[in-house]
Coordinates of N, CA and C in Angstrom, one line a residue:
X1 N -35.5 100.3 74.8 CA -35.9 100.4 76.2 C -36.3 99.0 76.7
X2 N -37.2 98.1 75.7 CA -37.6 97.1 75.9 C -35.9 96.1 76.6
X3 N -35.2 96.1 75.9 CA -34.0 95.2 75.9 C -33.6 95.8 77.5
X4 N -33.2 97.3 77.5 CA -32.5 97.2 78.6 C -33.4 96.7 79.8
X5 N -34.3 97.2 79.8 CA -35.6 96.5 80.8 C -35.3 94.6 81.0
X6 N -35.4 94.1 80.3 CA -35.3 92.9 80.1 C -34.1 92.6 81.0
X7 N -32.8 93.5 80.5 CA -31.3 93.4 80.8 C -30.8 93.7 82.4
X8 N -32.1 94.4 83.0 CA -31.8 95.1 84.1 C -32.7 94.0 84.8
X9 N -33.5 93.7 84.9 CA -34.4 92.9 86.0 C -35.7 93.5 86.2
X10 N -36.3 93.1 87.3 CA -37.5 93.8 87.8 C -37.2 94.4 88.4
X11 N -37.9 95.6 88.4 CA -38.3 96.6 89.5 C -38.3 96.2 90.9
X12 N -37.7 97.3 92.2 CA -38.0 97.2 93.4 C -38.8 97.9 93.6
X13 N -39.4 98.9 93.2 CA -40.6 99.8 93.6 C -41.4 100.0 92.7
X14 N -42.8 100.5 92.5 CA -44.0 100.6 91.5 C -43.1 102.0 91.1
X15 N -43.3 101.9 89.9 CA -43.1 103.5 88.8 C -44.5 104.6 89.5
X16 N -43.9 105.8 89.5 CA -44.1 107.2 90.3 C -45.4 107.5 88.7
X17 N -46.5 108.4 89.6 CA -47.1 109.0 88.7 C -46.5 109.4 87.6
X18 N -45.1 110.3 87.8 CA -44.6 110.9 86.9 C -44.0 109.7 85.3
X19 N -43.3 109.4 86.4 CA -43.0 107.6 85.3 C -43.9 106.9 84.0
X20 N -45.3 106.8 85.0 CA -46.1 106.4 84.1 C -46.1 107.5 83.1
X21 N -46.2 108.9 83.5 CA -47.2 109.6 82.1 C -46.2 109.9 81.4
X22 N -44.7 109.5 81.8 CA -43.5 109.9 80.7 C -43.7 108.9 79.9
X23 N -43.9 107.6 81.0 CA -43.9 106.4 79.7 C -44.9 106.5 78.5
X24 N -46.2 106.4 79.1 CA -47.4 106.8 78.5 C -47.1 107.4 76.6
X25 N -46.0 109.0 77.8 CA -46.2 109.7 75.9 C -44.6 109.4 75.4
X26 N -44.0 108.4 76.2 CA -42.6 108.0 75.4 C -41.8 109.2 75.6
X27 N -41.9 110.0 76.6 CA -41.0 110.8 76.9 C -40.3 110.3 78.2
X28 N -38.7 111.0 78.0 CA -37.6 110.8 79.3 C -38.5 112.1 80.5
X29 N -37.8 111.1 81.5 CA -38.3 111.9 83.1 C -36.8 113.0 83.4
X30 N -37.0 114.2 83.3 CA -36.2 115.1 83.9 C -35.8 114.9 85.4
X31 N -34.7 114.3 86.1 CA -34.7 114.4 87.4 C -33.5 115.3 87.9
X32 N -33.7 115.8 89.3 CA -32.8 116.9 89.7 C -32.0 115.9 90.5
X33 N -30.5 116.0 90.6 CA -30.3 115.1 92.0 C -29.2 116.3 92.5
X34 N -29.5 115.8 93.9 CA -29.1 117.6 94.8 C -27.7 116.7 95.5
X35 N -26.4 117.4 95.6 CA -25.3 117.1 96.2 C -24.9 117.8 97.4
X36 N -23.8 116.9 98.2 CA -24.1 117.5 99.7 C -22.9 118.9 99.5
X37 N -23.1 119.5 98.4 CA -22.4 121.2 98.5 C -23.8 121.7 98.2
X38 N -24.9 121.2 98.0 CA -26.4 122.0 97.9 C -26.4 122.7 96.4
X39 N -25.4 121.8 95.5 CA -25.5 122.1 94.2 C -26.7 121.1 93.4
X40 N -26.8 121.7 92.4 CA -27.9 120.5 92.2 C -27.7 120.5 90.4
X41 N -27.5 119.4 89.9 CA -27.6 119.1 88.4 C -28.1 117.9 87.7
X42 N -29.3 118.1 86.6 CA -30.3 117.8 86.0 C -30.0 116.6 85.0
X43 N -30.7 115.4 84.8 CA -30.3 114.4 84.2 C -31.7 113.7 83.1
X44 N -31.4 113.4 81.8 CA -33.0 112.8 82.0 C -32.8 111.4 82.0
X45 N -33.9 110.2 82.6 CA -34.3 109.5 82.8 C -35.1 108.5 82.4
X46 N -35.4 107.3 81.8 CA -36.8 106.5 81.4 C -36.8 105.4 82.5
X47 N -38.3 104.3 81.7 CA -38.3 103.6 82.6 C -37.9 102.8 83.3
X48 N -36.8 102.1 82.4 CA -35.9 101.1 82.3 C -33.9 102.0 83.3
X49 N -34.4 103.1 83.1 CA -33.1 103.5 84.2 C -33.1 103.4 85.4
X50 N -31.8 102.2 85.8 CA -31.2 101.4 87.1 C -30.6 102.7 87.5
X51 N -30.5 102.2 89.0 CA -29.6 103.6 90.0 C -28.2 103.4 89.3
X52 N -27.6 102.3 88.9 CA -26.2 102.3 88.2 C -25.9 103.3 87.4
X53 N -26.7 102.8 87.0 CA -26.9 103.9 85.2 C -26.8 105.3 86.0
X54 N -27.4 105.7 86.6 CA -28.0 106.9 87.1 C -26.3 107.9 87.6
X55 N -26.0 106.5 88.7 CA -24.5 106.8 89.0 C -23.3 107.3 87.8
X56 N -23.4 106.5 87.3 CA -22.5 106.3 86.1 C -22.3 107.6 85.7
X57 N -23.5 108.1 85.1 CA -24.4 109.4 84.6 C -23.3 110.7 85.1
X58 N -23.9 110.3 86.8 CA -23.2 111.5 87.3 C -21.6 111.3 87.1
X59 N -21.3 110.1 87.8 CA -19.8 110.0 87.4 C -19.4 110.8 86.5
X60 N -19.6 110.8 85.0 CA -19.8 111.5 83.8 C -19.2 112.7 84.3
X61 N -20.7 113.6 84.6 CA -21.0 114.5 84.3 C -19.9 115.6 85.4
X62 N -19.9 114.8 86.5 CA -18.7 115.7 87.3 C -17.4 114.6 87.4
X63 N -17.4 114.3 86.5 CA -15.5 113.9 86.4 C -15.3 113.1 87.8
X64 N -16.1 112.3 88.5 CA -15.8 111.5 89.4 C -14.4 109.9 88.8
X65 N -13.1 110.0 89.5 CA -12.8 109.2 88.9 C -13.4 107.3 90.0
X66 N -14.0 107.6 91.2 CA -14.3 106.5 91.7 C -15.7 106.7 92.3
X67 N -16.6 105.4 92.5 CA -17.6 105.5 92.6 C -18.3 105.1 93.8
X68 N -17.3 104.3 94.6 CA -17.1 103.8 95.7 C -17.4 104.5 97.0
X69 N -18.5 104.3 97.6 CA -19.6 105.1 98.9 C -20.0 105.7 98.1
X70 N -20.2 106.2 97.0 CA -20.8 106.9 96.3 C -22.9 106.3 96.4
X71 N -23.8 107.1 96.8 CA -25.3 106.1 96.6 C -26.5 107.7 96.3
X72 N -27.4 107.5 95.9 CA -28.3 107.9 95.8 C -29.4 107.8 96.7
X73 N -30.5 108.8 96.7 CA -31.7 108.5 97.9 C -32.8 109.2 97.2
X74 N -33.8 108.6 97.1 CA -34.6 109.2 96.4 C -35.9 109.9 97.4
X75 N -36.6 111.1 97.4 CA -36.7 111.9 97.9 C -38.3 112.2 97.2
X76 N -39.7 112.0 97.1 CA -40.5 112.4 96.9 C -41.6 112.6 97.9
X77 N -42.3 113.8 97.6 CA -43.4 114.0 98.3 C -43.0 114.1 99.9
X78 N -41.6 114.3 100.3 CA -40.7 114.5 101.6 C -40.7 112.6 102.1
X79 N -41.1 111.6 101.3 CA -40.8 110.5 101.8 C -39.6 110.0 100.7
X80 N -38.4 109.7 101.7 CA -36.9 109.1 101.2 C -37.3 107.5 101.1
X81 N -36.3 106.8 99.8 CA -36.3 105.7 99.7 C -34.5 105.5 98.7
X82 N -34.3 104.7 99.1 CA -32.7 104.1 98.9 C -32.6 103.2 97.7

């Protein structure tokens, strides 16, 4: 985790309560990411995971062959951040 941290850069935003107490016990963060058909499928996460990575992920998981306008929004506590 160390390396990719390193590999990825710094952070744009402080790590979420949740972040810390995954990091804390060295566990991955379960995240839900909801798509505009109002389907929603589950990914896990650490601290060192970039929105790339994240993308990638989904790419994966539903057979996206391009990634292009493709973006994420993150969604806590009803306040959105990009």
């Amino acid at each position: 985790r160390l390396k990719r941290t390193l590999q990825n850069g710094n952070r744009k935003f402080l790590p979420s309560s949740i972040e810390l107490e995954a990091l804390t016990q060295m566990k991955p963060v379960l995240v839900r990411i909801e798509f505009l058909d109002n389907t929603e499928k589950s990914f896990l996460i650490d601290s060192a995971t970039n929105a790339q990575e994240i993308i990638e992920a989904i790419k994966n998981r539903i057979n996206l062959q391009n990634t292009l306008g493709f973006g994420i929004y993150e969604v806590f506590n009803n306040i959105g951040r990009k």
